[in-house]
Coordinates of C-alpha atoms and ligand atoms in Angstrom, one line a residue:
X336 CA -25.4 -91.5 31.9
X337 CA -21.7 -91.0 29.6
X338 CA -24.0 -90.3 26.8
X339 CA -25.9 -87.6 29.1
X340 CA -22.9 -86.0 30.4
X341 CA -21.2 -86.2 26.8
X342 CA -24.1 -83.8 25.3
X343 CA -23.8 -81.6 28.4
X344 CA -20.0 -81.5 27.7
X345 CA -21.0 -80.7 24.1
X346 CA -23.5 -77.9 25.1
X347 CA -20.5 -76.4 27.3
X348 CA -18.4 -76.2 24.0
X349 CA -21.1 -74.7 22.4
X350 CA -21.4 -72.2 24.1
X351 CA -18.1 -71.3 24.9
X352 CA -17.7 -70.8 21.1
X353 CA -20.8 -68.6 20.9
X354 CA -19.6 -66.6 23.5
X355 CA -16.0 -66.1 21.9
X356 CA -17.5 -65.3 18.2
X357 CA -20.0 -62.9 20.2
X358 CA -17.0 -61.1 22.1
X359 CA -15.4 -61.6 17.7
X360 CA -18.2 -59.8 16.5
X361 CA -18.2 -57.2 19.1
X362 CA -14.8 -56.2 18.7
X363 CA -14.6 -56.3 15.3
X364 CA -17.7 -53.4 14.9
X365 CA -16.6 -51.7 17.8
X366 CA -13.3 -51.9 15.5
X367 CA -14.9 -50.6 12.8
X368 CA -16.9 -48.3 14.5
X369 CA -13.5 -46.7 15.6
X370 CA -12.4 -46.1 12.4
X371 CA -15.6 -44.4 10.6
X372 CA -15.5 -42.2 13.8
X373 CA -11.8 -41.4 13.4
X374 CA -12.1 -40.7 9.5
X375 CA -15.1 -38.2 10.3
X376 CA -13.0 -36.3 12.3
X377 CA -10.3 -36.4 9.8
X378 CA -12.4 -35.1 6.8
X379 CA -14.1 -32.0 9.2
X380 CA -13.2 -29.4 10.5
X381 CA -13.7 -25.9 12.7
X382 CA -12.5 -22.4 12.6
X383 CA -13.8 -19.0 14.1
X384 CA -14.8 -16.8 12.2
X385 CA -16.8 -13.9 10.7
X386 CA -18.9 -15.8 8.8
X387 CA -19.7 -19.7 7.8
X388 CA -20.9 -19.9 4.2
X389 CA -23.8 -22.4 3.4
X390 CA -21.9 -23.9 0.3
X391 CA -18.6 -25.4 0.1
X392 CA -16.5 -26.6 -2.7
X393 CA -12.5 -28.2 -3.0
X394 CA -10.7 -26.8 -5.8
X395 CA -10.6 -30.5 -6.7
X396 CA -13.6 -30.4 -8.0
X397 CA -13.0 -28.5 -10.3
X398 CA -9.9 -29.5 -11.8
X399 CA -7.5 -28.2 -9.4
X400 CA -4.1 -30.4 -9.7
X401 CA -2.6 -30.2 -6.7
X402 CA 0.8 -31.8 -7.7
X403 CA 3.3 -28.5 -8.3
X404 CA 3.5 -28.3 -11.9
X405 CA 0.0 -27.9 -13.4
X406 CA -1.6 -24.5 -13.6
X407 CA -4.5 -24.3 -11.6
X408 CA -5.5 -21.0 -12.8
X409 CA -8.1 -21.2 -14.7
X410 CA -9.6 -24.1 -11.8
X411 CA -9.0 -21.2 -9.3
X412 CA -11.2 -19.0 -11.5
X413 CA -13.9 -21.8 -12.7
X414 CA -14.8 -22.6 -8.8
X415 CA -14.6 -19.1 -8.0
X416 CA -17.2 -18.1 -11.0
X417 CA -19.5 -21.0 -10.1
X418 CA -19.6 -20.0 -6.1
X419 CA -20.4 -16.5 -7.5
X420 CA -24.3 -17.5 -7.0
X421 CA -24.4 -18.5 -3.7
X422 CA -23.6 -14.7 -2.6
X423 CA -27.0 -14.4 -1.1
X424 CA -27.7 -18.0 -0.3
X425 CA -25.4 -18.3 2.5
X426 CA -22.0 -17.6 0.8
X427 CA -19.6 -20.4 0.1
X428 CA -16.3 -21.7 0.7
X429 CA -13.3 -22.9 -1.3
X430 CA -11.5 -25.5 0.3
X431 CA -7.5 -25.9 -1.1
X432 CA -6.7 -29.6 0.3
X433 CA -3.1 -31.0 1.5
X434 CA -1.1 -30.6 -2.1
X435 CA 1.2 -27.8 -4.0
X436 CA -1.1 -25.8 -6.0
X437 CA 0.4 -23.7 -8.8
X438 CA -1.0 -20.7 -9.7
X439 CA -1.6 -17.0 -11.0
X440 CA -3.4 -14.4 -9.7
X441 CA -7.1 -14.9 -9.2
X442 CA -9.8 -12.7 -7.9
X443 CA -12.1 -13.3 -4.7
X444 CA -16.0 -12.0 -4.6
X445 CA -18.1 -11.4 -1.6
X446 CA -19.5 -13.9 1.1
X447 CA -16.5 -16.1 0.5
X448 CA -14.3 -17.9 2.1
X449 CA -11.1 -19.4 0.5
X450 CA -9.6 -22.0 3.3
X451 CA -5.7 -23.5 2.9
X452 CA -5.6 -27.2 4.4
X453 CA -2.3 -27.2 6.8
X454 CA -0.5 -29.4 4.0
X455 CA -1.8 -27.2 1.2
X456 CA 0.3 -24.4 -0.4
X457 CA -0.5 -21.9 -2.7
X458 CA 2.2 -21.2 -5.0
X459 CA 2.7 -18.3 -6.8
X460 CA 3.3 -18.9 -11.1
X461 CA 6.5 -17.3 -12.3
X462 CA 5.2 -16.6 -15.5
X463 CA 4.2 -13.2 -15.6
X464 CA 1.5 -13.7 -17.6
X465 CA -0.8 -15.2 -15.2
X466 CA -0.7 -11.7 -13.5
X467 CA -2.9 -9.3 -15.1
X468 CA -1.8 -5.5 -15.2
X469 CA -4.2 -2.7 -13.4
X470 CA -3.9 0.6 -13.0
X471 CA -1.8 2.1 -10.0
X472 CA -3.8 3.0 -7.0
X473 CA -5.7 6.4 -7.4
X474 CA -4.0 7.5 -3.7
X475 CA -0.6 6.7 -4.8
X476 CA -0.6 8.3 -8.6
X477 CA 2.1 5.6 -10.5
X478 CA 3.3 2.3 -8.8
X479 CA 5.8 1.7 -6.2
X480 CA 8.2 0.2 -8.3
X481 CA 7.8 1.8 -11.9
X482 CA 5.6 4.8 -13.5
X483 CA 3.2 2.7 -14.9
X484 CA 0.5 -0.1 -13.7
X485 CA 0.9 -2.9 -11.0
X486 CA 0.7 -6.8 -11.5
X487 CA -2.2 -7.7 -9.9
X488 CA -1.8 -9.6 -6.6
X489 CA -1.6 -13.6 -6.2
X490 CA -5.5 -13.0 -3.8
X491 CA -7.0 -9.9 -5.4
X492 CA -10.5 -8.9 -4.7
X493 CA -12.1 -5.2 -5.0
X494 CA -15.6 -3.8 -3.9
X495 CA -16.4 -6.9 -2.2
X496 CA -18.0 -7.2 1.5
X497 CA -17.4 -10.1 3.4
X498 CA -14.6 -12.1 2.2
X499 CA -12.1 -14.6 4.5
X500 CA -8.8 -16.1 3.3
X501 CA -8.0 -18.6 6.5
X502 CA -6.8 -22.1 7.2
X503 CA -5.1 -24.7 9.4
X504 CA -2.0 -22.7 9.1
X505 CA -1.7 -23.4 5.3
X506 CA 0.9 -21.6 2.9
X507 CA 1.1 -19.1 0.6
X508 CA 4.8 -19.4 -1.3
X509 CA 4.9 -16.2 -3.7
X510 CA 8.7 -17.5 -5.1
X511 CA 9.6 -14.0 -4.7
X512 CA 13.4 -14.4 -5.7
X513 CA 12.0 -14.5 -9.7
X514 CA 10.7 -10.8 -8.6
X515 CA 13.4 -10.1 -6.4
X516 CA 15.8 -10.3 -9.4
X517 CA 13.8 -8.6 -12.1
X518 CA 13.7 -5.4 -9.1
X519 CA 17.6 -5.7 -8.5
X520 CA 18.5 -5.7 -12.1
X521 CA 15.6 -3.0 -12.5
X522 CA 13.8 -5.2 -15.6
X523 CA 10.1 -4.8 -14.3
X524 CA 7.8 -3.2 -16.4
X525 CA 5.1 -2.7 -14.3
X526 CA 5.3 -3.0 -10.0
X527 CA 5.7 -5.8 -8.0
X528 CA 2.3 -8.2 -7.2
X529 CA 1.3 -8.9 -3.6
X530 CA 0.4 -12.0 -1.8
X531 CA -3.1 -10.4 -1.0
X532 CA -4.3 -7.0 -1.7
X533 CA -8.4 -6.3 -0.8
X534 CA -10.0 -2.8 -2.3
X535 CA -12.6 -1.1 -1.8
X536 CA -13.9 -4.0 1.2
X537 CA -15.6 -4.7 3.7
X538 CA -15.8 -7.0 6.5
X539 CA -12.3 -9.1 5.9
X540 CA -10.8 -11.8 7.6
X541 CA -7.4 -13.2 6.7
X542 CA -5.8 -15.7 9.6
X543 CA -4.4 -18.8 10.6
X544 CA -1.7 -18.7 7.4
X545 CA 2.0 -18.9 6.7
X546 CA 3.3 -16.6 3.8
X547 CA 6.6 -16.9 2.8
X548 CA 8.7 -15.1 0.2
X549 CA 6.3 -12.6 -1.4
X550 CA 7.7 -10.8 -4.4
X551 CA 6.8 -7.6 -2.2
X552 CA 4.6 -6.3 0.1
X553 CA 2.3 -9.5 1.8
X554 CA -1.0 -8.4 2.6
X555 CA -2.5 -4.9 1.8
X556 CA -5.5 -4.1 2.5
X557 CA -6.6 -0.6 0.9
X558 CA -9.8 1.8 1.2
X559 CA -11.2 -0.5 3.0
X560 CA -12.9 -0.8 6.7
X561 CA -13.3 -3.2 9.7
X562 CA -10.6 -5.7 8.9
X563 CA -9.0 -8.7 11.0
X564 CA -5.6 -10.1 10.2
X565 CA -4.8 -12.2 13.3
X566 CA -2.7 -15.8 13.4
X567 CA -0.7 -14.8 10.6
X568 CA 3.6 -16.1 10.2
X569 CA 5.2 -13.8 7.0
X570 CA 9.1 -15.2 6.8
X571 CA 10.9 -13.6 3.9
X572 CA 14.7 -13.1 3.5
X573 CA 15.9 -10.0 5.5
X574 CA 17.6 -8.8 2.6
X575 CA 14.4 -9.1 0.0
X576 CA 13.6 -6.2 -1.4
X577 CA 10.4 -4.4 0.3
X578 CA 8.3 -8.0 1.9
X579 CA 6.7 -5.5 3.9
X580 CA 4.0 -7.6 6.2
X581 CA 0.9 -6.1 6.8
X582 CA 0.3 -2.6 4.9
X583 CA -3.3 -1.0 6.5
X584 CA -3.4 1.3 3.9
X585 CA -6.3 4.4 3.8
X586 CA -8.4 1.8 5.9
X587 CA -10.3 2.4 8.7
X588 CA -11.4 0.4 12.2
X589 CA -8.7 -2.8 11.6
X590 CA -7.0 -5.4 14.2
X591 CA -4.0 -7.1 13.9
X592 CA -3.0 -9.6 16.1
X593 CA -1.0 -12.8 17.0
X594 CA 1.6 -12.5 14.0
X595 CA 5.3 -13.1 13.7
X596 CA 6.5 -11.5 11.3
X597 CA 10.7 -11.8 9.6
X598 CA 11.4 -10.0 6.6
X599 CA 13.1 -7.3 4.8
X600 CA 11.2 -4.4 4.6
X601 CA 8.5 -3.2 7.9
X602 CA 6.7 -5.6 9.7
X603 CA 4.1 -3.5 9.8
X604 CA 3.5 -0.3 7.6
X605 CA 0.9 2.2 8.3
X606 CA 0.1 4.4 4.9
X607 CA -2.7 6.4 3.3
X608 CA -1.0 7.4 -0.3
X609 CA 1.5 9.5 -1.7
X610 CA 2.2 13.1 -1.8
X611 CA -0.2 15.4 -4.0
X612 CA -2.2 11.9 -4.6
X613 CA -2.5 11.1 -1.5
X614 CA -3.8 14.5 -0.3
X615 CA -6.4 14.4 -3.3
X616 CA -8.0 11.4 -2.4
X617 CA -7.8 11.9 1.4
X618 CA -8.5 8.9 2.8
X619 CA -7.3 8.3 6.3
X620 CA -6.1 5.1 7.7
X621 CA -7.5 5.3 11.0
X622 CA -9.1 3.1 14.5
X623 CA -5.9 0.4 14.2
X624 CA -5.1 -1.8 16.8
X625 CA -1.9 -3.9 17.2
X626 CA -1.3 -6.7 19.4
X627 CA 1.1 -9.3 20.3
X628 CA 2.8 -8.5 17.1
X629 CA 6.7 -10.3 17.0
X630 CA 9.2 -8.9 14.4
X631 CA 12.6 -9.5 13.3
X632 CA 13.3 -7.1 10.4
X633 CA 16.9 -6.3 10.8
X634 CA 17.1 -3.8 8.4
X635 CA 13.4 -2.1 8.5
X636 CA 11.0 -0.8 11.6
X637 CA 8.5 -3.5 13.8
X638 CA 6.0 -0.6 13.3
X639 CA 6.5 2.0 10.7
X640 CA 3.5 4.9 9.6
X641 CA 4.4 6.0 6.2
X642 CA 6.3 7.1 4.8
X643 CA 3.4 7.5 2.5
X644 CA 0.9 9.0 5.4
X645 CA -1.0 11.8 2.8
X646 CA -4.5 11.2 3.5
X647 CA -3.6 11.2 7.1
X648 CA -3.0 8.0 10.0
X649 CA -4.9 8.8 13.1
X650 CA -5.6 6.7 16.2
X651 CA -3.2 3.7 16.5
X652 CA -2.6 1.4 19.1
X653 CA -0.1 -0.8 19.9
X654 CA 0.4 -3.7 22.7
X655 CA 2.6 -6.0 24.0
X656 CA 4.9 -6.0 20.7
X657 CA 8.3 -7.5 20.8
X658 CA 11.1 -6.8 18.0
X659 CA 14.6 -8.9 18.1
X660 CA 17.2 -7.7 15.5
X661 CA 15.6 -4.8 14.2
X662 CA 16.4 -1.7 12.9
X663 CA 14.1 0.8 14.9
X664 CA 11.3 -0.4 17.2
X665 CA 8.4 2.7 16.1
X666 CA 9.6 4.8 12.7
X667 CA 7.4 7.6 11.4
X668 CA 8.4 8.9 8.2
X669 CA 7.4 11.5 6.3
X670 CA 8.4 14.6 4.2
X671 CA 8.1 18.0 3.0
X672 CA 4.9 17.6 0.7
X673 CA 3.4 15.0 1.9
X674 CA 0.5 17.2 3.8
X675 CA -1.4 15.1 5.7
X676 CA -1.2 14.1 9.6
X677 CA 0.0 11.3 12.0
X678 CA -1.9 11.8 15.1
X679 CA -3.0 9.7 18.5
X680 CA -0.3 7.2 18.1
X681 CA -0.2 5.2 21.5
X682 CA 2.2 2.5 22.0
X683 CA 2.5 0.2 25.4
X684 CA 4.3 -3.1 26.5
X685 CA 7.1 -3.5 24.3
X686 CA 10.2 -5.4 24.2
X687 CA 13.0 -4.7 22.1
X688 CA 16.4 -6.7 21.6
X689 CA 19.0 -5.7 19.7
X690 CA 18.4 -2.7 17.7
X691 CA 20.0 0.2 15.9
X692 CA 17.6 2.7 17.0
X693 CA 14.3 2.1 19.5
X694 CA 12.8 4.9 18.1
X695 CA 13.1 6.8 14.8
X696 CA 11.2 9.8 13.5
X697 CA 12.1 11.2 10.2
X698 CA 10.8 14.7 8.7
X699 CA 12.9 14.2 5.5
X700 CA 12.5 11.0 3.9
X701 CA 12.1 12.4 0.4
X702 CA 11.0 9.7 -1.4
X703 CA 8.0 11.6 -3.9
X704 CA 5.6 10.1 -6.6
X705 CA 6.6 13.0 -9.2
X706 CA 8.0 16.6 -9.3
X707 CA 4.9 18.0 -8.4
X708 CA 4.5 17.8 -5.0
X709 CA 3.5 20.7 -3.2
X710 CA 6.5 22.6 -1.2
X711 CA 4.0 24.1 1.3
X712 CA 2.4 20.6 1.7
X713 CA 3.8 20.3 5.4
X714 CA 2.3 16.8 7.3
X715 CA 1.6 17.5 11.0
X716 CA 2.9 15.1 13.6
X717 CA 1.2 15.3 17.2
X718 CA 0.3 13.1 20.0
X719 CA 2.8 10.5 20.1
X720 CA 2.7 8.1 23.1
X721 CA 5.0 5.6 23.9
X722 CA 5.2 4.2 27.3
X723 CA 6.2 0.5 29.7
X724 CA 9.3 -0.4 27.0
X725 CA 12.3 -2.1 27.7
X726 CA 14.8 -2.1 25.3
X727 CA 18.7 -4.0 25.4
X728 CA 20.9 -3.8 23.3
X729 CA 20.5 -1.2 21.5
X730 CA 22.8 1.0 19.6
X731 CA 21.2 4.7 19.4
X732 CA 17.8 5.1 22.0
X733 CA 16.4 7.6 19.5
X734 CA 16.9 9.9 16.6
X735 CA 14.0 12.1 16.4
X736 CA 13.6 15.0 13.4
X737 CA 11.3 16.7 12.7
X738 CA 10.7 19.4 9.8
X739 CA 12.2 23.1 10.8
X740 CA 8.8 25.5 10.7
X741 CA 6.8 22.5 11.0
X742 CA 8.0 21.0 14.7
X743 CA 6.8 17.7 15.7
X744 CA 5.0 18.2 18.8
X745 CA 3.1 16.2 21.9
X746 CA 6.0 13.5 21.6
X747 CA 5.5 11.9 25.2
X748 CA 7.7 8.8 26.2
X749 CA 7.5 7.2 29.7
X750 CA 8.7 4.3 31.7
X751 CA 11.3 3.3 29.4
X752 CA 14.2 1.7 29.8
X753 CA 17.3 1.3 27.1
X754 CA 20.3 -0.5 27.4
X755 CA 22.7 0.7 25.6
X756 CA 25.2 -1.7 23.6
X757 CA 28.7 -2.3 24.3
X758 CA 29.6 -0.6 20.9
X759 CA 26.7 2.1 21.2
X760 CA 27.0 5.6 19.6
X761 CA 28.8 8.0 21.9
X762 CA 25.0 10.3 21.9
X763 CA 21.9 8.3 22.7
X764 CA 19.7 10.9 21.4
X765 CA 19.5 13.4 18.8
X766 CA 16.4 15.9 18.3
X767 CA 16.0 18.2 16.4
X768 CA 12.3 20.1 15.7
X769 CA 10.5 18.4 18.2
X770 CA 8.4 19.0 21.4
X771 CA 7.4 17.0 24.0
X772 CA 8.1 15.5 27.7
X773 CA 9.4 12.4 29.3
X774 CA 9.3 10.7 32.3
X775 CA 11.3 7.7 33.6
X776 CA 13.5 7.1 30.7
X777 CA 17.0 6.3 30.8
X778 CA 19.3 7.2 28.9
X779 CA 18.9 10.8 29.9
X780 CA 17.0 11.9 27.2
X781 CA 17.5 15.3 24.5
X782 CA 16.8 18.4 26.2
X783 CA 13.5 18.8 23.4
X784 CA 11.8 16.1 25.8
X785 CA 12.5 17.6 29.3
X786 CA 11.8 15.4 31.9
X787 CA 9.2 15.7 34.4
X788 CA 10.4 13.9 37.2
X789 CA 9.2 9.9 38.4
X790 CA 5.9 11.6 39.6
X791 CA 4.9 11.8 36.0
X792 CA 5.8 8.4 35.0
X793 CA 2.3 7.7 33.6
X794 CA 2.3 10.7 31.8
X795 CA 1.4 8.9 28.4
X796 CA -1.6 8.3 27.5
X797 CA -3.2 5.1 26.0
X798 CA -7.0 4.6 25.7
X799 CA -8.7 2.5 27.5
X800 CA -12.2 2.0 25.9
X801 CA -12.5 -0.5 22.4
X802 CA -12.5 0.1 18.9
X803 CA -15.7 -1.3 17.3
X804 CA -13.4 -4.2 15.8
X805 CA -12.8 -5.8 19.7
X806 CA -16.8 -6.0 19.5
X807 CA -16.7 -8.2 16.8
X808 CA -17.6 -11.5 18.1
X809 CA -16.3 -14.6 15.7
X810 CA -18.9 -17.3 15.1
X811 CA -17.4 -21.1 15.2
X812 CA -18.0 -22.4 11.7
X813 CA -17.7 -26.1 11.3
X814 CA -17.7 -28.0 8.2
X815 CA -17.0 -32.1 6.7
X816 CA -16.0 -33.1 3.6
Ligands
LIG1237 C1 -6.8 -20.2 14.3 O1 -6.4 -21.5 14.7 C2 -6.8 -21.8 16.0 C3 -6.2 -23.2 16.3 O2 -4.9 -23.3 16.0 C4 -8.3 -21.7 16.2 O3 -8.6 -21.9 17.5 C5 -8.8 -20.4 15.8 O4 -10.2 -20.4 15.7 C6 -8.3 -19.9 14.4 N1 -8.6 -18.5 14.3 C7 -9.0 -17.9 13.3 C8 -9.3 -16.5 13.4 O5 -9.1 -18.4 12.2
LIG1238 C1 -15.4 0.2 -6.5 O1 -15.7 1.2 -5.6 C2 -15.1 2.5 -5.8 C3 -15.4 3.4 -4.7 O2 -16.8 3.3 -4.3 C4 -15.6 3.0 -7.2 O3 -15.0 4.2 -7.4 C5 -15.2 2.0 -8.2 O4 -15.7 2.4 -9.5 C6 -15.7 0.6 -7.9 N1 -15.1 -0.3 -8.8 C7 -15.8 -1.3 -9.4 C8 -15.0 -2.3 -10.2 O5 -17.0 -1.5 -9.2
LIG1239 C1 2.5 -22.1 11.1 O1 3.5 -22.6 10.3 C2 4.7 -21.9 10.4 C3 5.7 -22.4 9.4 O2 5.8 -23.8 9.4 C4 5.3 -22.1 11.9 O3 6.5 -21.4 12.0 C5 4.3 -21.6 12.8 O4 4.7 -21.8 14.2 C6 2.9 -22.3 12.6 N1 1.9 -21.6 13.4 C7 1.1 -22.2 14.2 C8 0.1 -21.4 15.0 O5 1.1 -23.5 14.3
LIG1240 C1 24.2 -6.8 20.3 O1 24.1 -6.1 19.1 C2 25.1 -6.3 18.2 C3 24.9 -5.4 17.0 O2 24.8 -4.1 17.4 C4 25.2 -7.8 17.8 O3 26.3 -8.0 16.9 C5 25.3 -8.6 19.0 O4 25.2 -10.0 18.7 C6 24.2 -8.3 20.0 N1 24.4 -9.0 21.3 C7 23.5 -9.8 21.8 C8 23.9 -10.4 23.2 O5 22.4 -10.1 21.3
LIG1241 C1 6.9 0.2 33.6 O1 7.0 -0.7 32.5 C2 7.2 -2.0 32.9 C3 7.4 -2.8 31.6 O2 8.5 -2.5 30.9 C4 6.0 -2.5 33.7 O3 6.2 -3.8 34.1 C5 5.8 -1.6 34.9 O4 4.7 -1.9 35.5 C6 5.7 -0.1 34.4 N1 5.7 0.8 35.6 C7 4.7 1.6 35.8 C8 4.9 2.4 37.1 O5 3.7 1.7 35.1

């Protein structure tokens, strides 16, 4: 009977300790379960875009070093070369992990994708070799910043179609202040390299990406068509020498959204070449739309088009923009010579604080490639739209001039509000060669822009249809490592 119950006592133990190295097992692969499931998530991810490539590659594979110091150049250029043959497979993708990746300027090809981990930065060499010399552009005639060529930019790519530089909100670092210096103490040889400049492309995608400190303009894309720059942070010093942001330049059917922009020179700069250059090669930067665009340039415009406007800007649109601290809230430039047009500019929903002037046209920004420009080569300014601003702050409401024989005309401003600053200029505005109406601004505005009474107060126009660009629908591309 004691012996019985002593084996059934037994049995109970048993099982008890079954059941507690059962519940063991359990939770340990449930454990471990937990983790493989947490480190797949942590070595994939996702991203919209215009295309996902069939192929995909980390710089690390080929040699890349990510540790700050070793040139990753030629690792840039090896990967680059060996995705070349995947173009019409299903394109491929360079992935730059978490790490500081030196290096000089390398070129991009078509059905590509380069893609910046949010710990990875991209930083620019200071050793001038690693940026080749090319020829200045054909619509510009010399470069920017001397006679002669232009260092190639850090992201270069020409004649390609289809090419994304995204990320997690990765970095580009272009050390500018080695430029910076060379440009102040005028030692440059050749002009200034960008952060990214695309030619001759199409179908481009650059988003989700901090760039900081470029040795001059950030990203440029030239004579090139239906182009997406959205997501995009650009902080450079606001006393560095020409960081422009984004430069649509002779480029047609392009959207730019979702950016803050800080730097020294426009946040945005609408051009199409220079002088008798510009007017040979007459290529139009036209179907741009801006949105949700912040900038604090305090010395430089939110939006500027030109100065260099000579193969003509037509069709702009711009949204719910906001500027803090900067110089002038819309600029045009231009000057005698330049030929070429800025026409159907519409501009709604923006917020300006703290500014010298809320709106700035100039007619005689000088500024030429060469002593050839033609005298008679007059630009023509018409259909100018601005409309739903508020403005504080603001020392002069607007300085508007345009070119005597050549007037400025369809200048149209409505439903604006300025306040004026505590130590404003004496005149809000000053005109001079202009034509045009207003409604519903205050200050009273220059007698040039007569005003036409509250009744009018949606007298400006802004479309209300799409450019093909808003058609474009993004794809969600997901990959793992
Ligand atoms: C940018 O990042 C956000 C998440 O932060 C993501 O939803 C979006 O798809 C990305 N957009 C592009 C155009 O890369
Ligand atoms: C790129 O395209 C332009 C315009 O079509 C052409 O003039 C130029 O020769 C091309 N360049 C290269 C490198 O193919
Ligand atoms: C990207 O990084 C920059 C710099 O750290 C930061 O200011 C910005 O808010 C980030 N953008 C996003 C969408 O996370
Ligand atoms: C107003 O603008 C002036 C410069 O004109 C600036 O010094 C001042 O800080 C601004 N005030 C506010 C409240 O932002
Ligand atoms: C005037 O502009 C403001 C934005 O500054 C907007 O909220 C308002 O609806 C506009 N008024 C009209 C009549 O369109």
């Amino acid at each position: 009977m004691e012996l019985l119950w002593k084996s059934h006592m037994n049995m109970k133990i048993h099982a008890i300790k079954l059941v507690y190295i059962l519940l063991l097992v359990t939770l340990m692969s449930s454990k471990v379960a937990e983790s493989r499931k947490s480190k797949m998530i942590r070595s994939s991810f996702e991203y919209n875009a215009i295309n996902c490539r069939a192929h995909s590659v980390s710089i690390k594979d080929f040699g890349g070093v990510g540790d700050g110091k070793t040139l990753n150049t030629k690792a840039f250029e090896s990967a680059i070369n060996h995705l070349n043959q995947y173009g019409s497979e299903g394109g491929s993708q360079l992935y730059v992990p978490a790490g500081k990746w030196l290096t000089g300027s390398f070129s991009l090809i078509s059905h590509f994708t380069l893609y910046l981990n949010k710990d990875a930065v991209l930083l620019a060499s200071q050793d001038m070799n690693e940026w080749p010399v090319i020829k200045p552009l054909p619509s510009y005639g010399r470069g920017r910043d001397t006679a002669g060529g232009r260092y190639t930019s850090l992201i270069f790519g020409t004649n390609l179609t289809d090419v994304i530089v995204t990320g997690d909100n990765g970095t580009i670092d272009g050390q500018g202040s080695f430029w910076w210096q060379q440009f102040h103490m005028k030692k440059l040889k050749y002009t200034r390299p960008y952060l990214i400049e695309l030619m001759f492309s199409d179908s481009i995608q650059i988003s989700n990406l901090t760039l900081l400190n470029s040795p001059s303009w950030n990203i440029h894309p030239v004579y090139s068509s239906n182009i997406i720059v959205k997501g995009i942070t650009i902080i450079a010093p606001v006393r560095s020498p020409n960081t422009d942001g984004i430069n649509p330049d002779s480029c047609t059917n392009i959207k730019i959204e979702d950016c803050y922009i800080v730097s020294g020179d426009d946040c945005v700069a609408v051009k199409s070449g220079w002088d008798e250059y510009g007017i040979k090669f007459g290529w139009p930067t036209k179907q741009l739309v801006i949105r949700r665009l912040t900038c604090i340039s305090p010395y430089s415009a939110t939006i500027a088009l030109g100065s260099e406007m000579s193969g003509g800007i037509q069709d702009v649109r711009a949204e719910d923009i906001t500027a803090v601290h900067t110089e002038s809230g819309i600029r045009i430039k231009t000057a005698v010579g330049r030929g070429g047009y800025v026409k159907d500019i519409y501009v709604q929903r923006m917020t300006m604080h703290t500014m010298k002037w809320a709106f700035w046209i100039t007619g005689n920004y000088g500024s030429h490639a060469d002593k050839n420009y033609d005298p008679n080569a007059l630009p023509e300014i018409r259909n100018i739209n601005y409309r739903d601003m508020k403005a504080e702050n603001v020392s002069m409401a607007a300085r508007l001039e345009g070119i005597s024989n050549d007037p400025f005309t369809g200048i149209c401003i409505s439903n604006v509000t300025i306040s004026m600053a505590a130590k404003a200029k004496k005149q809000p505005w000053t005109c001079n060669d202009i034509e045009g109406i207003t409604s519903g601004v205050s200050p009273k505005p220059c007698g040039l822009l007569p005003d036409q009474g509250i009744k009018k107060i949606k007298a400006c126009h802004f479309p209300s249809d799409y450019l093909p660009i808003d058609m474009l629908e993004l794809q969600k591309c997901s990959y793992s490592l």
